[in-house]
Coordinates of C-alpha atoms and ligand atoms in Angstrom, one line a residue:
Chain A
M1 CA 47.2 157.2 128.1
S2 CA 49.7 159.8 128.1
R3 CA 53.4 158.2 126.7
P4 CA 56.5 159.8 129.1
E5 CA 58.0 159.6 125.1
D6 CA 55.9 162.2 124.6
I7 CA 56.7 164.4 127.7
L8 CA 60.4 165.1 128.3
P9 CA 63.5 163.5 126.9
P10 CA 64.5 160.0 128.0
D11 CA 67.2 161.7 130.2
L12 CA 65.4 164.3 131.8
F13 CA 62.5 162.1 132.7
Y14 CA 63.9 159.7 134.2
N15 CA 65.4 161.4 136.9
D16 CA 66.5 160.3 140.4
T17 CA 63.0 160.4 141.5
E18 CA 61.5 158.2 138.6
S19 CA 64.5 156.1 138.4
R20 CA 64.2 154.6 141.8
K21 CA 60.6 155.0 141.6
Y22 CA 60.8 152.6 138.9
T23 CA 62.8 150.7 139.7
T24 CA 61.3 150.1 143.2
S25 CA 57.7 149.0 141.9
S26 CA 57.2 145.3 142.1
R27 CA 54.9 145.4 139.4
I28 CA 57.2 146.6 137.0
Q29 CA 60.2 144.5 138.2
K30 CA 57.6 141.6 137.4
I31 CA 56.6 143.0 134.0
Q32 CA 60.6 143.6 133.1
S33 CA 61.1 140.3 134.3
T34 CA 58.7 138.4 132.1
M35 CA 59.7 140.1 128.9
T36 CA 63.4 139.5 129.4
H37 CA 62.7 135.7 130.0
R38 CA 60.7 136.0 127.0
A39 CA 63.4 137.9 125.0
L40 CA 66.1 135.0 126.6
S41 CA 63.9 132.4 124.8
L42 CA 64.1 133.7 121.6
L43 CA 68.0 133.9 121.6
S44 CA 68.3 130.5 122.1
L45 CA 71.9 131.1 124.1
S46 CA 72.9 127.6 124.9
T47 CA 76.1 128.6 126.3
P48 CA 77.9 131.4 128.7
S49 CA 77.8 134.8 126.0
L50 CA 78.7 138.1 125.8
I51 CA 75.7 140.4 125.4
L52 CA 74.9 144.1 125.4
D53 CA 71.6 145.7 126.7
I54 CA 70.4 148.7 125.3
G55 CA 68.4 151.1 127.3
C56 CA 69.5 149.1 130.9
G57 CA 68.2 151.5 133.0
S58 CA 68.7 150.2 136.2
G59 CA 70.1 146.4 135.1
L60 CA 66.8 144.9 136.3
S61 CA 67.3 142.4 132.9
G62 CA 70.8 141.8 133.5
E63 CA 70.1 141.0 137.1
I64 CA 68.6 137.7 135.3
L65 CA 71.2 137.7 132.4
S66 CA 74.2 137.3 135.4
R67 CA 72.3 134.4 136.8
P68 CA 73.4 130.9 135.7
E69 CA 71.0 127.9 134.2
S70 CA 69.9 126.2 137.3
E71 CA 68.2 129.8 138.0
G72 CA 66.3 129.6 134.9
T73 CA 68.4 131.5 132.5
P74 CA 69.3 129.8 129.5
G75 CA 73.1 129.6 128.9
G76 CA 73.9 131.7 131.7
P77 CA 75.8 132.6 133.4
H78 CA 76.0 135.7 130.7
I79 CA 78.5 138.6 130.3
W80 CA 76.9 141.7 129.4
F81 CA 77.3 145.3 128.9
G82 CA 74.6 147.5 129.3
S83 CA 74.2 151.2 128.2
D84 CA 71.4 154.0 129.0
I85 CA 71.2 157.7 128.5
S86 CA 69.9 158.2 132.4
S87 CA 72.8 158.3 134.7
S88 CA 70.3 158.2 137.5
M89 CA 68.9 154.5 136.4
L90 CA 72.8 153.6 135.9
G91 CA 73.3 155.3 139.3
I92 CA 70.7 152.6 141.2
A93 CA 72.4 149.9 138.7
L94 CA 75.9 150.8 140.7
E95 CA 74.1 150.5 144.0
K96 CA 72.7 147.3 143.2
E97 CA 76.2 146.1 142.3
V98 CA 75.4 144.5 139.4
D99 CA 78.1 142.4 137.6
G100 CA 77.4 144.0 133.8
D101 CA 79.7 147.4 132.9
L102 CA 77.6 149.9 132.3
F103 CA 77.9 153.0 130.0
L104 CA 75.6 156.3 130.1
A105 CA 75.8 156.1 126.3
D106 CA 72.7 157.3 123.5
A107 CA 72.1 154.9 121.6
G108 CA 70.8 157.0 119.0
Q109 CA 74.1 157.7 118.5
G110 CA 75.5 154.4 117.1
V111 CA 77.3 151.2 119.0
P112 CA 81.0 151.7 119.8
F113 CA 82.1 148.5 119.6
R114 CA 84.0 146.8 116.9
P115 CA 82.9 144.1 114.7
G116 CA 81.8 141.0 116.1
T117 CA 82.1 141.5 119.5
F118 CA 78.4 140.6 120.6
D119 CA 76.5 137.0 120.9
A120 CA 73.7 138.9 121.5
A121 CA 71.8 142.0 122.2
I122 CA 68.7 142.7 124.5
S123 CA 66.7 145.4 124.6
I124 CA 63.7 146.2 126.8
S125 CA 61.1 148.8 126.6
A126 CA 63.8 151.5 124.8
I127 CA 63.9 151.6 121.7
Q128 CA 60.6 153.3 121.2
W129 CA 62.7 156.6 122.9
L130 CA 65.0 156.8 119.2
C131 CA 61.9 157.8 117.3
N132 CA 61.9 161.7 119.3
A133 CA 64.5 163.2 117.7
E134 CA 65.9 165.3 120.8
S135 CA 67.3 168.4 118.5
S136 CA 66.7 170.1 115.3
E137 CA 69.8 168.5 113.7
E138 CA 68.3 164.9 114.4
S139 CA 65.9 163.3 113.0
P140 CA 64.2 159.8 114.4
A141 CA 65.0 158.2 110.8
G142 CA 68.4 159.3 111.3
R143 CA 68.6 158.1 115.3
L144 CA 67.3 154.7 114.1
S145 CA 69.8 154.0 111.0
R146 CA 72.7 154.9 113.6
F147 CA 71.9 152.6 116.3
F148 CA 70.7 149.5 114.2
G149 CA 73.8 149.8 111.5
G150 CA 75.8 150.1 114.7
L151 CA 74.2 146.8 116.2
Y152 CA 74.1 145.1 113.6
S153 CA 77.9 145.4 112.7
S154 CA 79.0 144.5 116.6
L155 CA 76.7 141.4 116.2
R156 CA 78.8 138.3 115.5
R157 CA 77.5 136.6 112.5
G158 CA 75.0 134.6 113.2
G159 CA 74.0 136.3 116.2
R160 CA 70.8 137.1 117.0
A161 CA 68.8 140.8 119.0
V162 CA 65.6 140.7 120.4
C163 CA 64.0 144.4 121.4
Q164 CA 60.7 145.0 123.0
F165 CA 59.2 147.8 122.5
Y166 CA 56.4 150.1 122.9
P167 CA 55.7 151.1 119.2
K168 CA 53.4 154.5 119.3
N169 CA 51.3 153.3 116.6
E170 CA 51.1 151.3 113.7
D171 CA 53.8 153.4 111.5
Q172 CA 56.3 153.6 114.4
K173 CA 56.8 150.2 114.7
K174 CA 56.7 149.9 110.8
M175 CA 59.6 152.6 111.2
V176 CA 61.6 150.6 113.8
S177 CA 61.4 147.4 112.1
Q178 CA 62.5 148.6 108.1
A179 CA 65.2 150.5 110.0
A180 CA 66.5 147.2 111.1
I181 CA 65.8 145.4 108.0
K182 CA 67.9 148.5 106.0
A183 CA 70.9 147.5 108.4
G184 CA 71.2 143.8 107.2
F185 CA 69.1 142.4 109.7
G186 CA 66.6 139.5 109.0
A187 CA 63.9 140.7 111.4
G188 CA 60.1 139.1 112.5
L189 CA 57.7 141.1 114.7
L190 CA 56.4 139.1 117.5
E191 CA 53.4 140.0 119.5
D192 CA 51.8 139.2 123.1
D193 CA 48.6 139.8 123.8
P194 CA 47.6 141.7 120.4
G195 CA 45.0 143.9 120.5
T196 CA 44.5 144.3 124.4
K197 CA 46.3 147.2 126.7
N198 CA 49.0 144.2 127.9
A199 CA 49.9 144.3 124.2
K200 CA 54.1 143.4 123.8
T201 CA 56.2 143.7 120.7
Y202 CA 59.3 142.0 120.2
L203 CA 61.3 143.0 117.2
V204 CA 63.5 139.8 116.8
L205 CA 66.9 140.0 114.3
T206 CA 69.0 137.7 113.1
V207 CA 72.2 138.6 111.5
G208 CA 73.0 135.9 108.7
G209 CA 76.6 134.5 108.3
G210 CA 76.3 131.9 110.9
E211 CA 74.3 128.7 111.8
L212 CA 70.7 130.2 110.9
D213 CA 72.2 131.9 107.8
G214 CA 69.6 135.2 108.6
D215 CA 66.9 132.9 108.0
I216 CA 64.4 134.3 110.8
T217 CA 61.4 131.9 110.2
G218 CA 63.5 129.1 112.3
V219 CA 63.5 131.2 115.4
V220 CA 59.9 132.5 115.1
R221 CA 58.4 129.4 113.2
G222 CA 55.2 127.9 115.7
M223 CA 54.8 130.7 117.5
D224 CA 51.5 132.8 117.4
G225 CA 51.3 136.4 115.9
V226 CA 54.3 136.3 114.1
D227 CA 55.0 138.4 111.5
V228 CA 58.1 137.6 109.7
M229 CA 59.4 140.4 107.8
D230 CA 62.1 140.6 104.9
A231 CA 62.5 143.5 102.7
R232 CA 65.4 141.6 101.4
R233 CA 63.7 140.4 97.9
R234 CA 64.9 136.9 97.1
A235 CA 66.2 136.6 93.9
K236 CA 64.9 133.3 92.1
G237 CA 66.8 130.4 93.3
M238 CA 68.8 131.8 95.8
K239 CA 67.5 130.5 99.0
R240 CA 66.7 132.4 101.2
G241 CA 69.2 134.5 104.0
E242 CA 71.8 134.0 101.1
E243 CA 73.3 137.4 100.1
R244 CA 73.3 138.3 96.7
K245 CA 76.6 140.0 95.8
G246 CA 77.0 143.4 95.6
S247 CA 74.1 143.4 97.5
K248 CA 74.2 146.2 100.6
A249 CA 74.5 143.0 103.1
W250 CA 77.1 141.5 101.1
I251 CA 78.9 145.0 101.3
M252 CA 79.0 145.4 105.0
R253 CA 80.2 141.5 105.7
K254 CA 83.1 142.4 103.3
K255 CA 83.9 146.2 104.8
E256 CA 83.7 144.6 107.6
Q257 CA 86.3 141.6 106.9
M258 CA 88.9 144.0 105.4
E259 CA 87.7 146.5 108.5
R260 CA 89.0 143.5 110.9
Q261 CA 92.5 143.1 108.4
G262 CA 92.9 146.5 109.8
K263 CA 92.6 147.5 106.2
V264 CA 91.2 151.3 105.9
V265 CA 87.5 151.5 104.6
K266 CA 85.6 154.0 103.6
A267 CA 82.5 154.8 106.1
S268 CA 79.8 153.2 105.1
S269 CA 76.4 155.6 104.7
K270 CA 73.1 155.2 103.6
Y271 CA 74.6 155.2 99.6
T272 CA 76.3 152.3 100.2
G273 CA 75.7 149.3 97.9
R274 CA 72.8 151.8 95.9
K275 CA 72.7 151.8 92.6
R276 CA 74.5 155.4 91.2
R277 CA 72.2 156.5 88.5
V278 CA 73.3 157.9 85.4
Q279 CA 73.3 161.9 85.7
F280 CA 72.5 164.1 82.7
Chain B
M1 CA 84.9 148.8 133.7
K2 CA 86.7 145.4 133.2
L3 CA 89.5 144.9 130.4
L4 CA 87.3 142.4 128.6
T5 CA 85.2 145.4 128.1
L6 CA 88.6 147.3 126.6
N7 CA 88.7 144.6 124.1
F8 CA 86.2 145.4 122.3
L9 CA 85.1 149.4 123.3
T10 CA 86.0 151.7 120.2
C11 CA 85.7 155.1 119.6
A12 CA 82.8 156.3 119.0
I13 CA 83.4 159.2 116.2
K14 CA 81.9 158.9 113.1
T15 CA 85.1 160.0 111.8
C16 CA 87.1 157.0 113.7
K17 CA 85.1 154.2 112.7
T18 CA 87.7 153.9 109.8
Q19 CA 90.5 154.4 112.0
P20 CA 92.9 151.0 112.6
A21 CA 94.1 153.9 115.8
S22 CA 91.0 153.7 117.2
F23 CA 90.6 150.6 118.5
P24 CA 92.0 150.1 121.3
L25 CA 91.1 153.1 123.5
H26 CA 93.9 154.0 126.2
P27 CA 93.5 154.3 129.8
R28 CA 95.1 157.5 130.6
D29 CA 95.6 158.5 135.0
A30 CA 93.1 154.9 135.5
E31 CA 93.0 153.8 138.9
L32 CA 92.7 150.6 138.9
E33 CA 90.5 147.6 141.3
I34 CA 90.2 144.1 141.0
V35 CA 86.4 143.3 141.7
E36 CA 86.2 139.7 142.4
T37 CA 84.1 137.4 140.4
D38 CA 82.8 133.6 140.0
M39 CA 85.5 131.8 137.2
N40 CA 83.2 131.6 134.1
L41 CA 85.0 128.5 132.4
P42 CA 82.9 128.1 129.3
F43 CA 82.3 131.8 128.6
L44 CA 86.0 132.1 128.8
K45 CA 86.3 129.4 126.0
N46 CA 83.7 131.1 124.4
I47 CA 84.9 134.7 124.0
L48 CA 89.1 133.7 123.4
P49 CA 88.7 133.2 120.2
R50 CA 87.5 136.8 119.8
L51 CA 89.5 138.4 121.8
M52 CA 92.5 140.9 120.6
W53 CA 95.5 139.2 122.2
D54 CA 97.9 141.8 121.0
E55 CA 95.7 145.1 122.2
L56 CA 95.4 143.2 125.2
R57 CA 99.0 143.0 125.8
T58 CA 99.8 146.8 124.9
I59 CA 96.1 148.0 127.4
T60 CA 98.3 145.6 130.3
S61 CA 102.0 147.4 129.8
E62 CA 100.2 150.6 129.2
L63 CA 98.3 150.0 132.8
G64 CA 102.0 148.9 134.3
L65 CA 100.8 145.2 134.9
P66 CA 102.8 142.1 134.6
D67 CA 103.3 141.0 130.9
L68 CA 101.7 139.1 129.0
P69 CA 102.5 135.9 126.9
P70 CA 103.0 137.0 124.0
T71 CA 100.7 134.5 121.4
P72 CA 96.8 133.9 123.0
P73 CA 96.5 130.2 124.9
T74 CA 94.0 127.9 123.2
R75 CA 90.7 127.0 124.4
S76 CA 92.7 123.6 125.5
N77 CA 95.4 126.0 127.6
L78 CA 92.1 126.0 129.5
V79 CA 91.5 123.4 130.4
E80 CA 92.5 120.5 133.0
G81 CA 93.8 118.0 131.2
G82 CA 92.2 119.7 127.6
E83 CA 95.6 118.7 126.0
K84 CA 94.2 115.0 125.7
D85 CA 92.7 114.1 122.0
A86 CA 89.9 115.0 121.1
V87 CA 88.2 111.5 120.8
A88 CA 89.1 111.1 124.4
E89 CA 87.1 113.8 125.2
E90 CA 84.1 113.2 122.6
E91 CA 83.8 110.1 124.9
E92 CA 83.7 111.9 127.9
Q93 CA 80.5 113.9 126.5
E94 CA 79.1 116.4 128.6
E95 CA 79.2 114.8 132.1
V96 CA 82.3 115.8 133.2
V97 CA 82.9 119.0 135.1
E98 CA 85.7 120.9 133.8
E99 CA 88.2 121.8 135.6
P100 CA 90.1 125.7 134.9
T101 CA 93.6 125.4 134.3
Q102 CA 95.8 128.0 136.3
T103 CA 95.8 129.7 132.5
A104 CA 91.9 130.1 132.4
K105 CA 92.5 132.0 136.1
D106 CA 95.0 134.1 134.9
L107 CA 93.1 135.2 132.4
H108 CA 89.6 135.2 134.5
R109 CA 91.8 137.8 136.4
I110 CA 92.9 140.2 133.8
L111 CA 89.6 140.3 131.9
L112 CA 86.6 139.9 134.0
E113 CA 88.1 141.1 137.9
T114 CA 90.8 143.9 137.0
C115 CA 88.4 146.8 136.3
I116 CA 89.4 150.3 135.5
K117 CA 87.3 152.2 138.1
E118 CA 88.3 156.4 137.2
G119 CA 89.8 158.0 134.6
K120 CA 90.1 158.5 130.5
L121 CA 89.7 156.3 127.6
V122 CA 91.6 158.2 125.4
C123 CA 91.2 157.2 121.1
G124 CA 94.9 156.9 119.3
A125 CA 93.3 158.7 116.2
C126 CA 91.3 161.9 117.4
G127 CA 92.4 162.0 120.9
H128 CA 89.0 162.3 121.9
E129 CA 88.3 161.7 126.1
Y130 CA 86.1 159.3 127.1
K131 CA 85.6 160.2 130.9
V132 CA 85.1 156.9 133.6
M133 CA 83.5 157.6 136.9
E134 CA 82.9 154.9 139.8
G135 CA 83.6 152.5 136.7
V136 CA 81.2 154.1 134.2
A137 CA 82.2 155.6 131.2
N138 CA 80.4 158.5 129.4
F139 CA 80.4 157.8 125.8
L140 CA 77.6 160.6 125.2
L141 CA 78.5 162.7 122.4
P142 CA 78.4 166.3 121.3
G143 CA 75.6 166.7 118.5
H144 CA 78.4 168.1 116.0
L145 CA 80.6 164.9 116.5
V146 CA 78.3 162.2 115.8
Ligands
LIG301 C1 61.1 152.0 130.4 S1 62.6 151.9 131.0 C2 63.6 149.9 130.5 C3 65.0 150.0 131.5 C4 65.7 148.5 131.3 N1 65.8 148.0 130.0 C5 64.6 147.7 132.5 O1 63.8 146.8 131.2 O2 64.6 147.7 133.1 C6 63.7 152.8 129.1 C7 65.0 152.8 129.3 O3 65.5 153.7 128.4 C8 66.6 154.3 128.3 N2 66.9 155.3 127.1 C9 66.0 156.0 126.6 N3 66.4 156.2 125.2 C10 67.3 156.5 125.4 C11 68.5 156.2 124.8 N4 68.9 157.5 123.6 N5 69.9 155.5 124.7 C12 69.8 154.7 125.9 N6 69.0 154.7 126.7 C13 67.6 155.4 126.4 C14 66.0 155.1 129.9 O4 66.8 156.1 130.1 C15 65.2 154.2 130.3 O5 66.2 154.2 131.3
LIG302 ZN1 88.4 158.9 117.9

């Protein structure tokens, strides 16, 4: 089976024709709707929230986010912003007069919102595209790191994100989850119908500091086929999700606090919070 | 694009991340429109503490809209009878449907119904201009600015 990701860059693949075909297919509408509801159940929102939809396309998920609780959207109606790299997809969303604000943007370039903006984020069938670098100046690792780094800081403490994606293979699944963990997220992978043609992979991400305190197990406990991944090895006697003083997560949080207070802080990089080795 | 959104958007350029002037982005040559939408009081209550009020006032004044009060409303200012003491509120529980005050309606109008249809958003730090067309802002960056 050929993957569109291997054929063309996303903005060219989702041209006017393909975007319309995609949006009007009742089969696709049904699948995307099911996955959006699944993602919403993992977000467990109890009140109307501010949500970011990355790779929102023509707004199939957004239309669900805008519905009230009485029409099956937990905590709804939510207010959402959607970003997508395909202007054709966004054009169809405009035609449908979706309620969310739309952005033409490349998720691999980051997430341009101030720290703590969103209660939650979703992304349905999009982030596997980040694994394809569109030019030689970029690497998939760089794009993933900019995306997850930006997403992490744009979510409020205690916020969550659910990204359903189609990994090409195990390596890609790992590369994506590791990039999220590196950005500071607590991460878990949930697989529906694993090993079948209809397998669906959900990356469930939490930001520590809220009610959940970064503990992913609370989110996915009791569900089948859930793999909890936690790269942040816990120090002895430390509670899960607690940040060690001086750790990257701790530094990022402090920096954000200072940024919020309007202070100028050094840009974060892959070196932030790393041990500097003595050079001879 | 709603004015709500402008209260959260920042410049996307890497070197602007640490520049306080990269937020808020400033509308230029903006054409506004009102897009009516249902009042969502629980959302307003949720988002209120996250608003940067001074920056919202800056934007409304740059757009030539009526002045907002110098200090933000509180959650209880948004709900009819919201000034009642907390104990009474506890007793009433969720059964009562909360009614929005005029303050809530005004805030709804500004944040969720007042939209930038066409124009530009300009970063106060680097001067980069983000085009807005049909309400959609273009945040695609040329490679060297990422
Ligand atoms: C299969 S569609 C899913 C659209 C929508 N989420 C849905 O469920 O209907 C994948 C979408 O991801 C978008 N996309 C791909 N790469 C992207 C990137 N780097 N940044 C933003 N969006 C991207 C595509 O333009 C396309 O609209
Ligand atoms: Zn800038």
